[in-house]
C-alpha positions as MATLAB code, in Angstrom:
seq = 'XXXXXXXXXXXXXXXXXXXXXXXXXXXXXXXXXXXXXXXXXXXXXXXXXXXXXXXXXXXXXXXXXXXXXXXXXXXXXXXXXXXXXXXXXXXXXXXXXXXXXXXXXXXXXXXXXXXXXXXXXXXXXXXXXXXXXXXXXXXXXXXXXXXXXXXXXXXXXXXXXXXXXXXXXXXXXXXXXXXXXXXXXXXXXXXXXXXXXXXXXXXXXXXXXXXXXXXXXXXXXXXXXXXXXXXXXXXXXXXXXXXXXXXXXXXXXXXXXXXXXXXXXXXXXXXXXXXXXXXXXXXXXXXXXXXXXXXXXXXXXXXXXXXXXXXXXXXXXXXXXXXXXXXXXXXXXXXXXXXXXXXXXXXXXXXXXXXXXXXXXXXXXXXXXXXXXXXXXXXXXXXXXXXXXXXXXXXXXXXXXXXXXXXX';
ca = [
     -12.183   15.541   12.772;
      -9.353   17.669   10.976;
      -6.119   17.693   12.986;
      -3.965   20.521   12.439;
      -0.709   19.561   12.213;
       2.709   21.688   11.902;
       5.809   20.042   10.433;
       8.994   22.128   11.312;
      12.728   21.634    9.445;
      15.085   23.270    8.307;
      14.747   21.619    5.002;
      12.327   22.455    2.919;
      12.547   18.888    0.836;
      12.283   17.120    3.992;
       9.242   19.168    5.002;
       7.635   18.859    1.363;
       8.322   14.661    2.080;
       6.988   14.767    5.264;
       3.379   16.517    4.291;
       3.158   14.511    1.755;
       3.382   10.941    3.895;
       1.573   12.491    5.899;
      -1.359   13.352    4.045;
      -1.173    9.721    2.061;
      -1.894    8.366    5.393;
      -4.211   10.899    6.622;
      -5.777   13.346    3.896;
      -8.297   15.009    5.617;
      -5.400   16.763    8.033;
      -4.413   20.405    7.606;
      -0.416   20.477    7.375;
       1.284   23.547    8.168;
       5.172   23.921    7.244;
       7.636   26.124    9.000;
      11.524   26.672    7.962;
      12.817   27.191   11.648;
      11.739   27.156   15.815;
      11.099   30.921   15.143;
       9.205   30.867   12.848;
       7.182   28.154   14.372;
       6.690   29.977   17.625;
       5.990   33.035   15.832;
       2.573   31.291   14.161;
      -0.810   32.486   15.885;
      -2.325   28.705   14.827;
      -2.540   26.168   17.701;
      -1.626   22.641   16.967;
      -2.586   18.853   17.558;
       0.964   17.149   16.218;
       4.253   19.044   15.747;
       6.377   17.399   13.909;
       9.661   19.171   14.985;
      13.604   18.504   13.678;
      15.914   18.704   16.552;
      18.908   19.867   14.293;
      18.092   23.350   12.959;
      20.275   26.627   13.682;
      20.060   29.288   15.944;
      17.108   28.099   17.593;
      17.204   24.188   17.650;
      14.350   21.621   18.184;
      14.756   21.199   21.743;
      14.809   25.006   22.477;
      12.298   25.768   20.363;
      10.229   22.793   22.170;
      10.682   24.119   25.757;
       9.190   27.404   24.267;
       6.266   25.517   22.922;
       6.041   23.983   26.694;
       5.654   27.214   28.487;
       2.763   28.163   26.140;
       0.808   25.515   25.193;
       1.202   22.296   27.260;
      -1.245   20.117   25.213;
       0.672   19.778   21.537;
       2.005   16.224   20.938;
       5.320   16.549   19.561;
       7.197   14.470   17.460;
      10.895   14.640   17.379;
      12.795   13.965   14.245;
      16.544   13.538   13.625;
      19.118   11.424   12.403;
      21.090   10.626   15.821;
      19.065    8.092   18.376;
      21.105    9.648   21.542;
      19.305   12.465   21.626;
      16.019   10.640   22.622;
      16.753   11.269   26.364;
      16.632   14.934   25.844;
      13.627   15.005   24.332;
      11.528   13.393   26.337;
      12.388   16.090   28.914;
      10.332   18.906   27.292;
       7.275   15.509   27.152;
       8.238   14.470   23.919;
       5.725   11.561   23.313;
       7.506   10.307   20.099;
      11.263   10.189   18.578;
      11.520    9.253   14.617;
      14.717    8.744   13.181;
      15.195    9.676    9.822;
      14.461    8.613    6.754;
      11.293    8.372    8.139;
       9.598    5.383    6.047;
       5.693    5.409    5.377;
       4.388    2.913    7.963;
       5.871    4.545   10.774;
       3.063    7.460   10.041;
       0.693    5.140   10.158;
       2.091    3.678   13.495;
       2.205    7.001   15.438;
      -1.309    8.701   13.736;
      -3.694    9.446   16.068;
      -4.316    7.008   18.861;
      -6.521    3.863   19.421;
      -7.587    2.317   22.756;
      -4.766    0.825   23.451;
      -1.784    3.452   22.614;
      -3.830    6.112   24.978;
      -3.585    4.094   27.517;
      -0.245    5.276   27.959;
      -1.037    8.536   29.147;
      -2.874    7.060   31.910;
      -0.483    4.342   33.497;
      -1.904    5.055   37.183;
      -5.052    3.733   35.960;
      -6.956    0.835   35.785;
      -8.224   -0.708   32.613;
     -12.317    0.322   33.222;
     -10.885    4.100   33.964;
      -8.306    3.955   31.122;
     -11.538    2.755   28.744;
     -13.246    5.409   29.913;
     -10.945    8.414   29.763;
     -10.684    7.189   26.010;
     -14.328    7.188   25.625;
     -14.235   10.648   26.728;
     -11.261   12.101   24.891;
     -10.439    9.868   21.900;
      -7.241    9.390   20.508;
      -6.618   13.203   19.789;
      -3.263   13.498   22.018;
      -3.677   17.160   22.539;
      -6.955   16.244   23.859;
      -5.373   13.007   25.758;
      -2.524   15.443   27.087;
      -5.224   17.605   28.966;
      -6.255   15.174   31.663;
      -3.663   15.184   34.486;
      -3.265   11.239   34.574;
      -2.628   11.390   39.086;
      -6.096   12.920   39.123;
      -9.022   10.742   39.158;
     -11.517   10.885   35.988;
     -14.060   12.648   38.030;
     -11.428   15.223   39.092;
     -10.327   15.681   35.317;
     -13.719   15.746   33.964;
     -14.589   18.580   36.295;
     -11.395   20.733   35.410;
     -10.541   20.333   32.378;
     -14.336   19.613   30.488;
     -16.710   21.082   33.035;
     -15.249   23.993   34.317;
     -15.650   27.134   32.442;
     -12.498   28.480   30.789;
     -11.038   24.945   30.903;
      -8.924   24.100   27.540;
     -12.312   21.664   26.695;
     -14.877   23.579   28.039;
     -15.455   25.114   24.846;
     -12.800   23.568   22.145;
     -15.711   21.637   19.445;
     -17.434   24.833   19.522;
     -14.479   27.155   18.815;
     -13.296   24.639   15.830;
     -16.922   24.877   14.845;
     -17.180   28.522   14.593;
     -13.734   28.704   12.559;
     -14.438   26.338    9.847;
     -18.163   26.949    9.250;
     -20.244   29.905    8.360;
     -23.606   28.552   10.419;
     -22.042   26.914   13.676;
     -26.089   26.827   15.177;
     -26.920   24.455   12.632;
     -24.224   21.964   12.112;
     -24.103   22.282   16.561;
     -27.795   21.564   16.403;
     -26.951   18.388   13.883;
     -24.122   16.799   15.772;
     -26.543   17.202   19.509;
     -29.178   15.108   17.649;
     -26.827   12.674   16.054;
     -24.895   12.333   19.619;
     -28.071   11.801   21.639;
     -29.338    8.912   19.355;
     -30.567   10.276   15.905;
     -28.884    8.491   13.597;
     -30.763    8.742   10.461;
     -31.903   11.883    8.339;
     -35.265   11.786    8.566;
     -34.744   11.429   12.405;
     -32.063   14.131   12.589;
     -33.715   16.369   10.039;
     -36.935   16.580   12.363;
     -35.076   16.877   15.528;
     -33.504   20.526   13.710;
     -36.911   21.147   12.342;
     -35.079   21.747    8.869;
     -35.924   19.753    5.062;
     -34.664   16.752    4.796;
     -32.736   17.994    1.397;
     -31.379   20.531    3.373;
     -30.446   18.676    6.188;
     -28.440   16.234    4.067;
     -26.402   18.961    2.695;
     -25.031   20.490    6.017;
     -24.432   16.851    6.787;
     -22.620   15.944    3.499;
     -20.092   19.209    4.987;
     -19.768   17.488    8.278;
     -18.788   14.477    6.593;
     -15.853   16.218    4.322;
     -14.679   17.773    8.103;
     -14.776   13.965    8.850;
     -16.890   15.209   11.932;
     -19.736   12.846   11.199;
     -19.629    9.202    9.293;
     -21.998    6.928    7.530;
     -22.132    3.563    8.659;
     -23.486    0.657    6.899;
     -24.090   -3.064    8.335;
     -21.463   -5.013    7.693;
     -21.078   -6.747    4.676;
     -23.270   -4.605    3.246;
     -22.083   -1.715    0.150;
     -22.001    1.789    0.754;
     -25.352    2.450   -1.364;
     -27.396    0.578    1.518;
     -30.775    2.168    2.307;
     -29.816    0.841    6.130;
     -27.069    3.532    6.676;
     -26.772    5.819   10.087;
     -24.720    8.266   10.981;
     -22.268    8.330   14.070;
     -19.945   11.346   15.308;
     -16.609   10.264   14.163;
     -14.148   11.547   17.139;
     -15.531   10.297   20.723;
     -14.192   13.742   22.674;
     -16.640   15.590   20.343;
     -19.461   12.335   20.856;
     -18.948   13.343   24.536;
     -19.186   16.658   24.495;
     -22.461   17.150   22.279;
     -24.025   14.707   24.305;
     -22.826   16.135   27.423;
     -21.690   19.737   27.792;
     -23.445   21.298   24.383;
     -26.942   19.881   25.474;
     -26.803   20.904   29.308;
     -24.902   24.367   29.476;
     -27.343   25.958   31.063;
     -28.743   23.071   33.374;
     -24.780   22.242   34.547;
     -24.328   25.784   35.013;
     -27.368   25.799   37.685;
     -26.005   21.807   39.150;
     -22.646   22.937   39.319;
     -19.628   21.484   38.472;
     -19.324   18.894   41.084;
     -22.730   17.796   41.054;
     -22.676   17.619   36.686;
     -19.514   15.208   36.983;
     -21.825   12.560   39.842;
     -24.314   12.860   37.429;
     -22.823   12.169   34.436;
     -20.360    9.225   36.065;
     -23.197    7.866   37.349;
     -24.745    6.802   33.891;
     -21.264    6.517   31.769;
     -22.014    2.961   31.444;
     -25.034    3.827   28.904;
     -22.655    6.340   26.843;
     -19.735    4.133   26.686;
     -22.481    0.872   25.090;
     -21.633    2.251   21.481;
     -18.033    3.223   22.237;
     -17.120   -0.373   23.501;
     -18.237   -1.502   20.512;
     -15.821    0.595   18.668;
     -13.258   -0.147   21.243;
     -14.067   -3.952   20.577;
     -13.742   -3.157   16.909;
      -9.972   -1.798   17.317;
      -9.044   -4.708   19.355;
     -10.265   -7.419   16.544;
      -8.267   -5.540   14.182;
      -5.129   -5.753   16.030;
      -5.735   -9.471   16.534;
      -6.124   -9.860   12.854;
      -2.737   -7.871   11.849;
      -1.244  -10.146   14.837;
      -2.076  -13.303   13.314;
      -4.392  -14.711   15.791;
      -7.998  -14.618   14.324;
      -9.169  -17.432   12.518;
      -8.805  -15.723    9.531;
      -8.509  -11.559    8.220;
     -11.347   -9.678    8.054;
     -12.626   -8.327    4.472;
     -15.320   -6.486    6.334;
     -15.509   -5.447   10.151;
     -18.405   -3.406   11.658;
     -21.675   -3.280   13.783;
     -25.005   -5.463   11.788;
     -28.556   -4.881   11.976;
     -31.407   -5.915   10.044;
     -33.999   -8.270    9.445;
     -33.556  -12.129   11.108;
     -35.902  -14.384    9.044;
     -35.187  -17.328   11.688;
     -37.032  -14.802   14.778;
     -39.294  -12.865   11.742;
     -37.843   -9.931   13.847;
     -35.539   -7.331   13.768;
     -31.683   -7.989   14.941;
     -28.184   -6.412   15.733;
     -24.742   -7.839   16.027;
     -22.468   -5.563   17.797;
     -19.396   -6.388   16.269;
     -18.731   -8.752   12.952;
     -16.363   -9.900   10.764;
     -16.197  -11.315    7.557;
     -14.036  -13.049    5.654;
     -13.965  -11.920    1.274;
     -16.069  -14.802    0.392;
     -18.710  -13.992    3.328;
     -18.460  -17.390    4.175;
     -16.565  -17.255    7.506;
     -17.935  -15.305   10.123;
     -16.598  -13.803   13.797;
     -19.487  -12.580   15.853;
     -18.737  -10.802   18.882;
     -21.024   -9.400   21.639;
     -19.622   -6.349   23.637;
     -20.714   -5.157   26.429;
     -20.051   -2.569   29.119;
     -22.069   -3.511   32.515;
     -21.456   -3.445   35.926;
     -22.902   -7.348   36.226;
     -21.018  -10.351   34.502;
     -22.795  -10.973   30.901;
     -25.459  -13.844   31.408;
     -26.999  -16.509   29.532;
     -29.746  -13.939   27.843;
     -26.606  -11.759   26.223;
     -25.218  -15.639   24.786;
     -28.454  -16.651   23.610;
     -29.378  -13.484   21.793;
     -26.036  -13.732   19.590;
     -26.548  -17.381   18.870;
     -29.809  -16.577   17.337;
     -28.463  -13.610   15.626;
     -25.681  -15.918   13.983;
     -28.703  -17.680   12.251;
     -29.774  -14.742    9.821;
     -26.375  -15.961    8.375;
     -27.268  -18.927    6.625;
     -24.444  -18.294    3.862;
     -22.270  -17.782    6.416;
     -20.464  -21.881    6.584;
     -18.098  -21.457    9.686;
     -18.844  -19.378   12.531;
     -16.727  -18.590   15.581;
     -18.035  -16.675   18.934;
     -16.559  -13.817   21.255;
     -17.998  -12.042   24.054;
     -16.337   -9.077   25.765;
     -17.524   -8.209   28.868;
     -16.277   -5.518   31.315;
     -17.314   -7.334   34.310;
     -17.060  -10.642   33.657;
     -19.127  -13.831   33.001;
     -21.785  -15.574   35.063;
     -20.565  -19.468   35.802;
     -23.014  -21.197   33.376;
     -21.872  -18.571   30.792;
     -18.379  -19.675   31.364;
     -19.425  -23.541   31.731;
     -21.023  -23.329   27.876;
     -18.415  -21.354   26.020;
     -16.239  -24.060   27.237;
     -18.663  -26.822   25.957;
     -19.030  -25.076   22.597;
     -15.593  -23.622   22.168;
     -16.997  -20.004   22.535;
     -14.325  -16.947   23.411;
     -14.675  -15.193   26.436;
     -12.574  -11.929   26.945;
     -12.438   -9.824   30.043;
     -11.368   -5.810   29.866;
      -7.968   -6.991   31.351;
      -7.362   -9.393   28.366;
      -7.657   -6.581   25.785;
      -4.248   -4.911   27.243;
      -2.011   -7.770   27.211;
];
């Protein structure tokens, strides 16, 4: 998805620097630049990041910020200045971040946009299943993180701020849509199929009842918006015949799968009824986004030091497993350069503890990786383990990890 993002100081060499980190980190955002708070307040263009200087004259960063406040409470602003003492003040006006300057290049990438674990901190209040889940439904967009009152239950939040019409996500994919592309129905019709399980052309291309050349070109646009992404199995190249294609940003994975397809049923169910039903079978939307929670949380092992080795190539397999003449999947696997060192990791996101079927089905999977010399098990399980799950990973020096393990 492409954030907008406004970058606000006083000079314009500092701005100039700033846009261009920023875009070396992330180039598919749109960067805005503004020479004062006025001129900044003045804009008609609503924002995901604000990058704001605190020192400018007449109207400073702070004043300019408590404007912002009173108009649009979902921007995630950044402060930036030279003196650290002034952090305390700007967290007042909800300041999520304070940069002192120079501002070097990895702090960008540090603060750009959220993973699992960083959005967690909007919701302190609660517990690690809800604070999975409220990322499953909004992503790591703050703006989007910033809507959800974090006091109010998820139900409570889902039915304000996403179900409710008028309600600052009620309509927001669609409204982006509409201003970057010139046939919203089509690209809308694209990203329903893709977020209710299509995940190839041919499959998608038939759901829209368009040609399959045509198809891939509205695609190959949603891709460039970084809306929609190819996958590939793992240690596989780009070029592979096996690819699919997956919404990139989970709010809008949500919302096609949820609000876009049932406007008009929800608006007969009502509000209250729409959030029971859709709580009541989250577990089966949040399968693939565990696995891409499970994904984050390997990679932040591996820049920690404590994997068995760094990843060359991290991602979901399937394919062909000569051992059961059968098709197979791996939910989460890494691999080191050589592709001779393997992590294989089963995720999943049940209200039962994960049983002896879910261990048995990724030992056999390991075996369609005969060049694969050393292999090393995980399994990530919301709700646990059953005993003789627990009893064998200990015989066989298998990894189990429980939801509350992935926040420490």
């Amino acid at each position: 998805m492409r954030l907008k993002v406004a970058v606000c100081d006083d000079e314009k060499i500092i701005c100039n620097e700033i846009k261009k980190r920023l875009l070396e980190v992330r180039p598919e955002f749109e960067v805005s630049l503004f020479s004062s708070g006025d001129e900044l307040i003045k804009s008609d263009k609503n924002f995901d990041l604000i990058f704001l200087d605190i020192e400018m004259p007449q109207l400073d960063g702070m004043e300019t910020a408590k404007v912002i406040r009173k108009n649009h409470k979902n921007e995630y602003i950044i402060f930036l200045t030279s003196h650290s003492e002034l952090m305390v003040e700007a967290f007042k006006v909800k300041a999520f971040r304070f940069l002192e300057k120079p501002i070097e290049l990895n702090t960008f990438r540090e603060v750009l946009p959220f993973d699992y674990l960083e959005s967690a901190a909007f919701f302190p209040d609660y517990s690690e299943e809800e604070k999975l889940i409220a990322y499953g439904i909004l992503g790591g967009v703050p703006r989007y993180l910033n809507a959800f009152d974090p006091k109010r239950a998820l139900r409570e939040n889902l039915i304000s701020e996403i179900l409710t019409e008028g309600a600052f996500l009620n309509d927001e994919p669609q409204t982006l849509l509409r201003m970057e592309l010139r046939e919203p129905a089509v690209y809308n019709s694209i990203l329903e199929a893709v977020a209710n399980g299509c995940n190839r052309i041919m499959e998608i291309a038939d759901r829209i009842h368009e040609e399959k050349s045509k198809c891939s070109k509205y695609m190959l646009t949603l891709q460039t918006l970084r809306l929609l992404e190819k996958h590939v199995p793992c240690g596989e190249t780009d070029g592979s015949k096996k690819g699919i294609y997956e919404i990139t940003d989970h709010f809008y994975r949500f919302w096609y799968r949820y609000v876009f397809s049932n406007k008009s049923y929800y608006s007969m169910l009502g509000t209250e009824r729409a959030a029971d039903e859709i709580m009541e079978g989250i577990n089966d939307y949040m399968g693939p986004v565990f696995e891409d929670i499970c994904r984050q949380y390997l990679v932040r092992r591996a820049k920690g030091g404590i994997l068995p080795f760094v990843p060359h190539s991290i991602g979901k397999w399937w394919g062909n497993n000569p051992v059961i003449k059968a098709q197979d999947d791996v939910d989460l696997l890494a691999l080191d350069r050589k592709g001779e060192r393997g992590i294989f990791v089963e995720c999943k996101f049940r209200n039962r503890p994960m049983g002896m079927d879910e261990y048995d089905d990724l030992v056999t999977a390991t075996e369609a990786f005969p060049g694969v010399k050393e292999k090393w098990l995980i399994f990530i399980s919301k709700s646990g383990f059953t005993e003789a799950v627990k009893r064998r990973a200990g015989e066989e020096g298998a990894e189990l990890v429980e939801v509350k393990g992935m926040y420490e």
